[in-house]
Short mmCIF file of C-alpha atoms in Angstrom, two decimals:
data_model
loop_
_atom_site.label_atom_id
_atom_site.label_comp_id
_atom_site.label_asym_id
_atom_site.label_seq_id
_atom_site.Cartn_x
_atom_site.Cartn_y
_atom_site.Cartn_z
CA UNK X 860 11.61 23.89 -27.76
CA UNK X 861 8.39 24.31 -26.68
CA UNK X 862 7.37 27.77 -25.51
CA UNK X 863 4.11 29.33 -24.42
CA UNK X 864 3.78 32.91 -26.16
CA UNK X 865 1.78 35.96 -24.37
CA UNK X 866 -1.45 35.03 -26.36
CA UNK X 867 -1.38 31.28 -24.52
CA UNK X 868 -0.06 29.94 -28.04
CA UNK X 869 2.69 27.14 -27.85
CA UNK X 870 4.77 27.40 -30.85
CA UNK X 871 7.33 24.94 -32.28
CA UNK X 872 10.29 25.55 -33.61
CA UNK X 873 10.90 21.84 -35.79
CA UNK X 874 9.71 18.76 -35.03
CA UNK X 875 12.79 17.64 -34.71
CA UNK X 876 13.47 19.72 -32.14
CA UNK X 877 10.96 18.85 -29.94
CA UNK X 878 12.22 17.60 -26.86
CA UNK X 879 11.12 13.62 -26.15
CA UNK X 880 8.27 13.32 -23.81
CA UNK X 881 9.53 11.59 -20.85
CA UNK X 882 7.05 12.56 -17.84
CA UNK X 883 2.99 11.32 -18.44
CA UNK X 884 0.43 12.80 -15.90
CA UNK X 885 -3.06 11.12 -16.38
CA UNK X 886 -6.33 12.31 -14.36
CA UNK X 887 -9.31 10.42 -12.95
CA UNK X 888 -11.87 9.46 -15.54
CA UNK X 889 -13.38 6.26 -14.52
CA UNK X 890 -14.51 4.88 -17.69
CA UNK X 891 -12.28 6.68 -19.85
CA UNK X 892 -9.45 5.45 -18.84
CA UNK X 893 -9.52 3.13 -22.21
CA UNK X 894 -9.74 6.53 -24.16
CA UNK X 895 -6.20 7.45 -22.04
CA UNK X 896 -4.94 4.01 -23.17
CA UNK X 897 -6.04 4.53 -27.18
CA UNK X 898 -4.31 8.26 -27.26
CA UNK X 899 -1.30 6.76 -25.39
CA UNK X 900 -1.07 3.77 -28.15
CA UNK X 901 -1.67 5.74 -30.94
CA UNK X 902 0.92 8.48 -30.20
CA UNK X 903 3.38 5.77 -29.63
CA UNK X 904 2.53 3.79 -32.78
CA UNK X 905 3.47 7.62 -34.68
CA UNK X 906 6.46 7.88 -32.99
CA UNK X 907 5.54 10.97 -31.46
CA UNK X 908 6.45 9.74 -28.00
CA UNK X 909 7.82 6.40 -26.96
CA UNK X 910 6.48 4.70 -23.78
CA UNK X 911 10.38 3.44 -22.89
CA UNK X 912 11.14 6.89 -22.71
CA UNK X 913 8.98 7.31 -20.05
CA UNK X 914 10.93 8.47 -16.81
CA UNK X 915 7.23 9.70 -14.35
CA UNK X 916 3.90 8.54 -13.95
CA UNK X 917 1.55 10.95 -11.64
CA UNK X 918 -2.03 10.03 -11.98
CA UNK X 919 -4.80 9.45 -9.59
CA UNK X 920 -7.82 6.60 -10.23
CA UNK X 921 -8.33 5.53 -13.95
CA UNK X 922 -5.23 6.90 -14.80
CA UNK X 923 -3.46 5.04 -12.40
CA UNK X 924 -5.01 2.00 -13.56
CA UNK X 925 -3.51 2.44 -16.70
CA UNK X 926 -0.71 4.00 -16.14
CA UNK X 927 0.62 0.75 -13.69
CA UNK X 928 -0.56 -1.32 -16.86
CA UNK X 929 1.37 0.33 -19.56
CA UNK X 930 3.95 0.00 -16.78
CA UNK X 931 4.31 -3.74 -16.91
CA UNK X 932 4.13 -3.91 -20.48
CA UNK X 933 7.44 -2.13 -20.79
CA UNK X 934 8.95 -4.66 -19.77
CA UNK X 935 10.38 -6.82 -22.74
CA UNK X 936 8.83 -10.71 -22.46
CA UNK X 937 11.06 -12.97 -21.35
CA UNK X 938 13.23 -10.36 -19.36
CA UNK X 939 13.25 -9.02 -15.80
CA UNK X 940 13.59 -5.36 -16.76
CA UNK X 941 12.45 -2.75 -19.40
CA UNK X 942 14.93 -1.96 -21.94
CA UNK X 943 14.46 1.47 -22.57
CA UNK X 944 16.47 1.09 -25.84
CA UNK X 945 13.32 -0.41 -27.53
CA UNK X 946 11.99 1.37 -30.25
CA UNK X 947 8.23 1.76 -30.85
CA UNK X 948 7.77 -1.52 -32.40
CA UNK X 949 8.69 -3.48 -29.91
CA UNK X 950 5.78 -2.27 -27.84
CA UNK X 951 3.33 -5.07 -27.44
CA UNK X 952 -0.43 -3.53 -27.95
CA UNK X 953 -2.07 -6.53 -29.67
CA UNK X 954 -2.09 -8.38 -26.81
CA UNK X 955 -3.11 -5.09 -24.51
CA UNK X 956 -5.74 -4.53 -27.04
CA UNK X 957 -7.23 -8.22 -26.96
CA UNK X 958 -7.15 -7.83 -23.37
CA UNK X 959 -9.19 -4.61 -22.42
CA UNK X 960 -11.31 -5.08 -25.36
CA UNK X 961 -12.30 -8.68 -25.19
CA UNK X 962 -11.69 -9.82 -21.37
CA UNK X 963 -15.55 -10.18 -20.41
CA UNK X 964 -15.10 -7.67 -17.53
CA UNK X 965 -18.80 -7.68 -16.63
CA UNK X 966 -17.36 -10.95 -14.52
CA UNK X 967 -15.19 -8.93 -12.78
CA UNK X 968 -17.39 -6.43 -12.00
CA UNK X 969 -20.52 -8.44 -11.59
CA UNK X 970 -23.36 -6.53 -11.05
CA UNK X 971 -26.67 -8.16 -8.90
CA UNK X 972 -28.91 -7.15 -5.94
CA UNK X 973 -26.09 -8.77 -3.66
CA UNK X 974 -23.54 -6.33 -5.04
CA UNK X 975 -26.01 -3.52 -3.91
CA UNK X 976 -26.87 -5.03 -0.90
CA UNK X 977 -23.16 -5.46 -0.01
CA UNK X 978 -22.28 -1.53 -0.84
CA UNK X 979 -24.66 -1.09 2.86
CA UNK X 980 -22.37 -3.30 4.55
CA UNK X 981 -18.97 -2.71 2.77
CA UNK X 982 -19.07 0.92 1.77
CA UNK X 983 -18.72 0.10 -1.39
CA UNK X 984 -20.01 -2.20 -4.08
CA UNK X 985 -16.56 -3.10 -4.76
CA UNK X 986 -13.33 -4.36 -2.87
CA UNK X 987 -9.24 -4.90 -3.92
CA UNK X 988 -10.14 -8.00 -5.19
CA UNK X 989 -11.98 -6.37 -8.40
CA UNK X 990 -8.80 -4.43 -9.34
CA UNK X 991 -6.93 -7.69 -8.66
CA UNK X 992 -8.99 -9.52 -10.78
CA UNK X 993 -8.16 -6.20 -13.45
CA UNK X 994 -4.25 -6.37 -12.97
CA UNK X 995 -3.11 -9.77 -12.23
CA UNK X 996 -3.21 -11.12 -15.91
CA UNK X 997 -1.11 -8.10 -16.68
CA UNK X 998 1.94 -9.04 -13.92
CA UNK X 999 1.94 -12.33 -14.59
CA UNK X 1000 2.58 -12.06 -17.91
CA UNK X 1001 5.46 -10.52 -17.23
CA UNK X 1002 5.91 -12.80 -14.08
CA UNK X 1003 5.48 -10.35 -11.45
CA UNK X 1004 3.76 -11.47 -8.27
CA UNK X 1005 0.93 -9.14 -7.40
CA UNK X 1006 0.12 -10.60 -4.19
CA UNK X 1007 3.69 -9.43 -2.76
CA UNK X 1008 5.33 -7.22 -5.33
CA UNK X 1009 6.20 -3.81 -3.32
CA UNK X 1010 6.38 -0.35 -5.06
CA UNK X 1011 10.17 -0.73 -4.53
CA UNK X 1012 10.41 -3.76 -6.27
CA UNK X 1013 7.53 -2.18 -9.09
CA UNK X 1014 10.27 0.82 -9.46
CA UNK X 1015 13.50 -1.55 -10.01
CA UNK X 1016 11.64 -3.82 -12.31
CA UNK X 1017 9.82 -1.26 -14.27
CA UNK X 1018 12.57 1.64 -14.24
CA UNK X 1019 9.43 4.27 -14.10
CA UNK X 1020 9.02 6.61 -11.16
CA UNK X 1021 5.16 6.35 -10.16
CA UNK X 1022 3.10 8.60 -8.14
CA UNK X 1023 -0.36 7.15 -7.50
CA UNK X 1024 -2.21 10.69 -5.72
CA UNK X 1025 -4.86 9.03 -2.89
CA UNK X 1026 -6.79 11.05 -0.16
CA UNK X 1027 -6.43 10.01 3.54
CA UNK X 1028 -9.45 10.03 4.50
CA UNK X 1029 -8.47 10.11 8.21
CA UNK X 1030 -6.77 13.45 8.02
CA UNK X 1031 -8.15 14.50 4.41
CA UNK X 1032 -5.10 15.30 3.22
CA UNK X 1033 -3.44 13.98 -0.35
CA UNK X 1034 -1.05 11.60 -0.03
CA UNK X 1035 1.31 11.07 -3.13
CA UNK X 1036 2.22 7.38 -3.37
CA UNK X 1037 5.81 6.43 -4.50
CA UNK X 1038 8.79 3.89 -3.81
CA UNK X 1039 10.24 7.26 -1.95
CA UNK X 1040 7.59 7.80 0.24
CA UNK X 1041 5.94 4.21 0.48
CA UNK X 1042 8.32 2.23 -0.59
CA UNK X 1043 7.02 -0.98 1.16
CA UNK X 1044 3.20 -0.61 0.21
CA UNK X 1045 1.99 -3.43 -2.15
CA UNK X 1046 1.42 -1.79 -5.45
CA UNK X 1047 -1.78 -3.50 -5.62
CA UNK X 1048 -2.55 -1.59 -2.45
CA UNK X 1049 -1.38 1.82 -3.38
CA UNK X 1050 -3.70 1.47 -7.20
CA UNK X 1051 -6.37 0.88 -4.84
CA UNK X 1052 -6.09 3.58 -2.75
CA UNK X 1053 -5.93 5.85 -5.68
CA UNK X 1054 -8.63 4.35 -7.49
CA UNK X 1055 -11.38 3.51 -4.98
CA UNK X 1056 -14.37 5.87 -5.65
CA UNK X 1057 -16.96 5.80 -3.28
CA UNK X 1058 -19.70 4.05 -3.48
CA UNK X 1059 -18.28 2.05 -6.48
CA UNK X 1060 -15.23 1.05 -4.14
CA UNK X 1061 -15.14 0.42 -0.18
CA UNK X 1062 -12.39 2.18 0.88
CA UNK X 1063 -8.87 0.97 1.76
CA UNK X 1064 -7.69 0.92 5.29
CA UNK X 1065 -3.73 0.71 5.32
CA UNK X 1066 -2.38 -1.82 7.25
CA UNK X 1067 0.67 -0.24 7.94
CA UNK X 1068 -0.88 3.08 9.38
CA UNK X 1069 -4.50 2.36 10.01
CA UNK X 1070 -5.32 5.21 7.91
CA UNK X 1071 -8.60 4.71 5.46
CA UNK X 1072 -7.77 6.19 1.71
CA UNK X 1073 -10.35 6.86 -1.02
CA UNK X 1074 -9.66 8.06 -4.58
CA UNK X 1075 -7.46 10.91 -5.15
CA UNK X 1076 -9.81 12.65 -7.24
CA UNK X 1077 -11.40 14.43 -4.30
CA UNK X 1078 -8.28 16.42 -3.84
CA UNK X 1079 -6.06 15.90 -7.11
CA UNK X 1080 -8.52 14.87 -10.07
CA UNK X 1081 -5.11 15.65 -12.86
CA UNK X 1082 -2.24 16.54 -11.27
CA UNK X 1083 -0.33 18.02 -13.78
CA UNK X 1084 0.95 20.43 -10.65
CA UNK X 1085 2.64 18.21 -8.56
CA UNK X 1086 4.61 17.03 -11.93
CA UNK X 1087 5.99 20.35 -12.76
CA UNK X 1088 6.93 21.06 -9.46
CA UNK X 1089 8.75 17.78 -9.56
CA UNK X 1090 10.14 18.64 -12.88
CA UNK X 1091 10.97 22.07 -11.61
CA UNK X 1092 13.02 20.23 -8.33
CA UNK X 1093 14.94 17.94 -10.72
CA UNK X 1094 15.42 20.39 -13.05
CA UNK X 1095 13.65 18.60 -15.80
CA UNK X 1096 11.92 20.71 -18.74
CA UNK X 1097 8.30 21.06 -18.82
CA UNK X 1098 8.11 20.42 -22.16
CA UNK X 1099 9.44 16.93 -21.54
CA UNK X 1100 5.85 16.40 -19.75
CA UNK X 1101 2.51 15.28 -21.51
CA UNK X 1102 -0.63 15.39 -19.88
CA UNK X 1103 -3.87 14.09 -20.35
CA UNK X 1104 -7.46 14.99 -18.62
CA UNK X 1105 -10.42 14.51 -18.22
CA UNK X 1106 -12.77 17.57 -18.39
CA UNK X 1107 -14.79 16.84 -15.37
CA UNK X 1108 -17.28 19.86 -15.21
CA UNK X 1109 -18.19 19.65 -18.88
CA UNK X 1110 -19.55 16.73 -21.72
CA UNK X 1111 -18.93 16.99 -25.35
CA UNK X 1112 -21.60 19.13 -26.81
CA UNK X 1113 -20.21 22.04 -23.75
CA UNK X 1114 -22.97 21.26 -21.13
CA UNK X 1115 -22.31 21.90 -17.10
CA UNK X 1116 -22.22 18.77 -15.42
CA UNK X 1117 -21.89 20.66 -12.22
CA UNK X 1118 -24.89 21.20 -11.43
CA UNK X 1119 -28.01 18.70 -11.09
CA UNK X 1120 -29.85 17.29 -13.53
CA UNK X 1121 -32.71 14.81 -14.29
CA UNK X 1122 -31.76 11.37 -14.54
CA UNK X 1123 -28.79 10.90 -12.38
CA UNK X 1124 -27.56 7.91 -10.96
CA UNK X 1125 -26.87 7.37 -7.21
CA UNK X 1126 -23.10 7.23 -7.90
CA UNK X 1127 -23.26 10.47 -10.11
CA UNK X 1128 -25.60 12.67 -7.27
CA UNK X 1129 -22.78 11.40 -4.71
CA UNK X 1130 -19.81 12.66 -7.20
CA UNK X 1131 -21.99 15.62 -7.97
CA UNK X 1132 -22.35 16.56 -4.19
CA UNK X 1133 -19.02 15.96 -2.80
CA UNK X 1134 -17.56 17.62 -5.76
CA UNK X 1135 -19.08 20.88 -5.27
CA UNK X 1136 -18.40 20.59 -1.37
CA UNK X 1137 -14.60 19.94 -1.86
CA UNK X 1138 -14.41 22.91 -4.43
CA UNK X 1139 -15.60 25.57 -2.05
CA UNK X 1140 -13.51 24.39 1.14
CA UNK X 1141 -10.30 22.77 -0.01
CA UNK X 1142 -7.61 24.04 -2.47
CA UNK X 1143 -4.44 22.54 -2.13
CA UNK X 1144 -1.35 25.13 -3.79
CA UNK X 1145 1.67 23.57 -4.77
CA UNK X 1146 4.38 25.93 -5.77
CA UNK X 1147 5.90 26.61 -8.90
CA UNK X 1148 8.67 28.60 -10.24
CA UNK X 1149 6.46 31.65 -11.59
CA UNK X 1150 9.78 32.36 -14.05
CA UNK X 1151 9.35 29.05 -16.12
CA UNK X 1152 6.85 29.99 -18.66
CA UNK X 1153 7.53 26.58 -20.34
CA UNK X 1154 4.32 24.59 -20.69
CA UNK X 1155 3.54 21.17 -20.87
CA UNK X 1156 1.97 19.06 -23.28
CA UNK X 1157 -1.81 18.79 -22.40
CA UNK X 1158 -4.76 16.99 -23.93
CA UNK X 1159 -8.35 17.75 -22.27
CA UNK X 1160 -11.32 15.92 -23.57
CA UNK X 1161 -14.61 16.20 -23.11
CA UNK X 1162 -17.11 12.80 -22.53
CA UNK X 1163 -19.48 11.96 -24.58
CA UNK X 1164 -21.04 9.44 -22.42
CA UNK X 1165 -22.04 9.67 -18.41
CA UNK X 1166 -18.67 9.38 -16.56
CA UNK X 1167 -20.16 6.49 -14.64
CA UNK X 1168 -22.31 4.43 -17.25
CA UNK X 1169 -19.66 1.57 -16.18
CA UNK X 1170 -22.44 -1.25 -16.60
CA UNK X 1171 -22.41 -0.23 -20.21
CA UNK X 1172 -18.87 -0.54 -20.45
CA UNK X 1173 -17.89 -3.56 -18.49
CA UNK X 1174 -21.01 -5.35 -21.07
CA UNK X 1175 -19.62 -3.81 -24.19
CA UNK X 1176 -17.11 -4.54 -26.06
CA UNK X 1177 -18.08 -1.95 -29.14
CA UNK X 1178 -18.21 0.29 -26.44
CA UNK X 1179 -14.84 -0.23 -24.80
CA UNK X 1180 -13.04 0.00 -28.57
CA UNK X 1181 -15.49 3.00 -28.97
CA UNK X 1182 -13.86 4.69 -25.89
CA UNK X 1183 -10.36 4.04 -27.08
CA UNK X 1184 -10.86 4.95 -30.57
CA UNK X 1185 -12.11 8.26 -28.89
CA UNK X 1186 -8.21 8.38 -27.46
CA UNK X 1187 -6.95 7.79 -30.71
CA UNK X 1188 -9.01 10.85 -32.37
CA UNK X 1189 -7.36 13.20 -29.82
CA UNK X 1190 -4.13 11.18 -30.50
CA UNK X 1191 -4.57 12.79 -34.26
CA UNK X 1192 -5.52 15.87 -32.98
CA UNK X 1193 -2.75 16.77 -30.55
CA UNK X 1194 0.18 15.89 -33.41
CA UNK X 1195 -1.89 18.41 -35.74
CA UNK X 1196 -1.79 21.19 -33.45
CA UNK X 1197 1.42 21.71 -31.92
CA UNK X 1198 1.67 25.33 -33.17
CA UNK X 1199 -1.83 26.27 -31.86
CA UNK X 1200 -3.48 26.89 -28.64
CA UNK X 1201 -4.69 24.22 -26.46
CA UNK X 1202 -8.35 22.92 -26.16
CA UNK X 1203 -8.82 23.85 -22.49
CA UNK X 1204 -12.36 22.53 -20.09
CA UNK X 1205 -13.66 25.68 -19.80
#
């Protein structure tokens, strides 16, 4: 069992001991969501977790992204269902990898004066129909309809519990997406909601409240919280969680990216603004059992690029396997280390 010591050290008593990972929590992280999808594959390649084990999903904006993609894949091709008897192999990343790799996403995310002019007009350079353009490959492979699939029907075909974090704007309050709570909500709809950053994204305006969302990360950027809590209710051990973040304040080499610098970009001043705003007015508490001293799993990592250099990315394709061979580094990293102390973003 996993156990976190008075110095803040988790020690391990075997590896074969350690209890299966069965909960994922995955932050925002715009482009880095293909670093979350190279530490994810490459821990599951090891064996060191297996994506049919998976029980949760809580994750807000990239993460949500791929967490709904790795998602569909666990479901076996040519069947309606996962089969969460699957061993690691039969876990189809070739394809995944020839997918976010080589898809030319730079045509789904086209970038011209119109696009800019449109942001004036839209809110946003972007609309659903970019993350539609992202996802609907990915269902119909596994013939799921995006267009009507509910989060219901993503639950029963899937067998993983997802909770996409959002903000209503309307109220400014988080809203935690699920087939519990929204059960009816197109999934393409609820991904959006959680993954529409301003200015990048218009925002979504619900249809079946007439509430406007934007990207959870204003409220709940990794919300490792609300997944022990919900561990804690269901009496689930932390130690069955794994999460993975993405240090927002810092970069690699340790530099404060909370405060301005030359050479931002419109969409990194805006981030940069409303982030500081939201951290001196809001904090949002969620309760946890103060007796559990079980910790989770964590990875934290530090970018090495601008958070937003998406044109780069969505061009790229050296720099898209760069950013998940990034994932994969960490992957190495977090099964060396499970009897030291955590790399933390401070």
């Amino acid at each position: 069992m996993n156990v976190c010591d008075p110095s803040g050290t988790r020690t391990e008593t075997s590896t074969e001991t350690r209890a299966p990972i069965k909960h994922l929590v995955l932050s925002s992280g715009v482009i880095y969501g293909f670093t979350f999808y190279g530490l994810l594959k490459r821990l599951h390649q090891a064996s060191w977790f297996n994506m049919h084990d998976i029980e949760t999903i809580h994750s807000t904006s990239a993460g949500t992204i791929i967490g709904t993609i790795l998602s569909v894949w666990c479901i076996q091709e040519g069947s309606d269902i996962h089969d969460p008897t699957k061993g690691t192999e039969a876990y189809d990343w070739a394809t995944l990898d020839n997918y976010l790799v080589g898809r030319p996403w730079h045509t789904v995310f086209h970038f011209s004066l119109d696009t800019v002019l449109q942001t004036y007009q839209n809110c946003g350079m972007f609309t659903v129909k970019a993350i539609e353009d992202m996802l609907r490959p990915v269902f119909a492979a596994r013939d799921l309809d995006l267009d009507t699939l509910t989060m219901r029907e993503f639950y029963e075909a899937t067998g993983i519990e997802h909770h996409f974090f959002t903000v209503n704007l309307t109220h400014f309050q988080t809203v935690d997406l699920s087939h519990h709570t929204h059960p009816e909500w197109r999934v393409l709809d609820a991904v959006y909601a959680s993954a529409c950053a301003p200015v990048l994204f218009a925002p979504y305006q619900s249809p079946q409240d007439h509430s406007w969302y934007v990207d959870g990360a204003f409220l709940v950027n990794y919300p490792i919280e609300p997944c022990l809590a919900w561990c804690d209710a269901h009496q689930r051990p932390r130690n069955t969680v794994l999460g993975v973040n993405i240090c927002m304040n810092f970069d690699a080499s340790g530099q404060d990216t909370s405060s301005p610098r030359p050479g931002m970009t419109l969409l990194e001043y805006f981030n940069l603004l409303t982030k500081n705003i939201l951290n001196k007015i809001c904090h949002n508490p969620v309760t946890l059992d103060p007796s559990n001293n079980v910790v989770p799993w964590e990875v934290h990592i530090h970018p090495y690029t601008r958070m937003n250099d998406f044109v780069t990315v969505c061009y790229s394709k050296d720099e898209r396997q760069r950013l998940i061979d990034l994932g994969a580094e960490h992957a190495e990293q977090l099964m060396a280390r499970s009897d030291r102390p955590f790399t933390t973003c401070s």
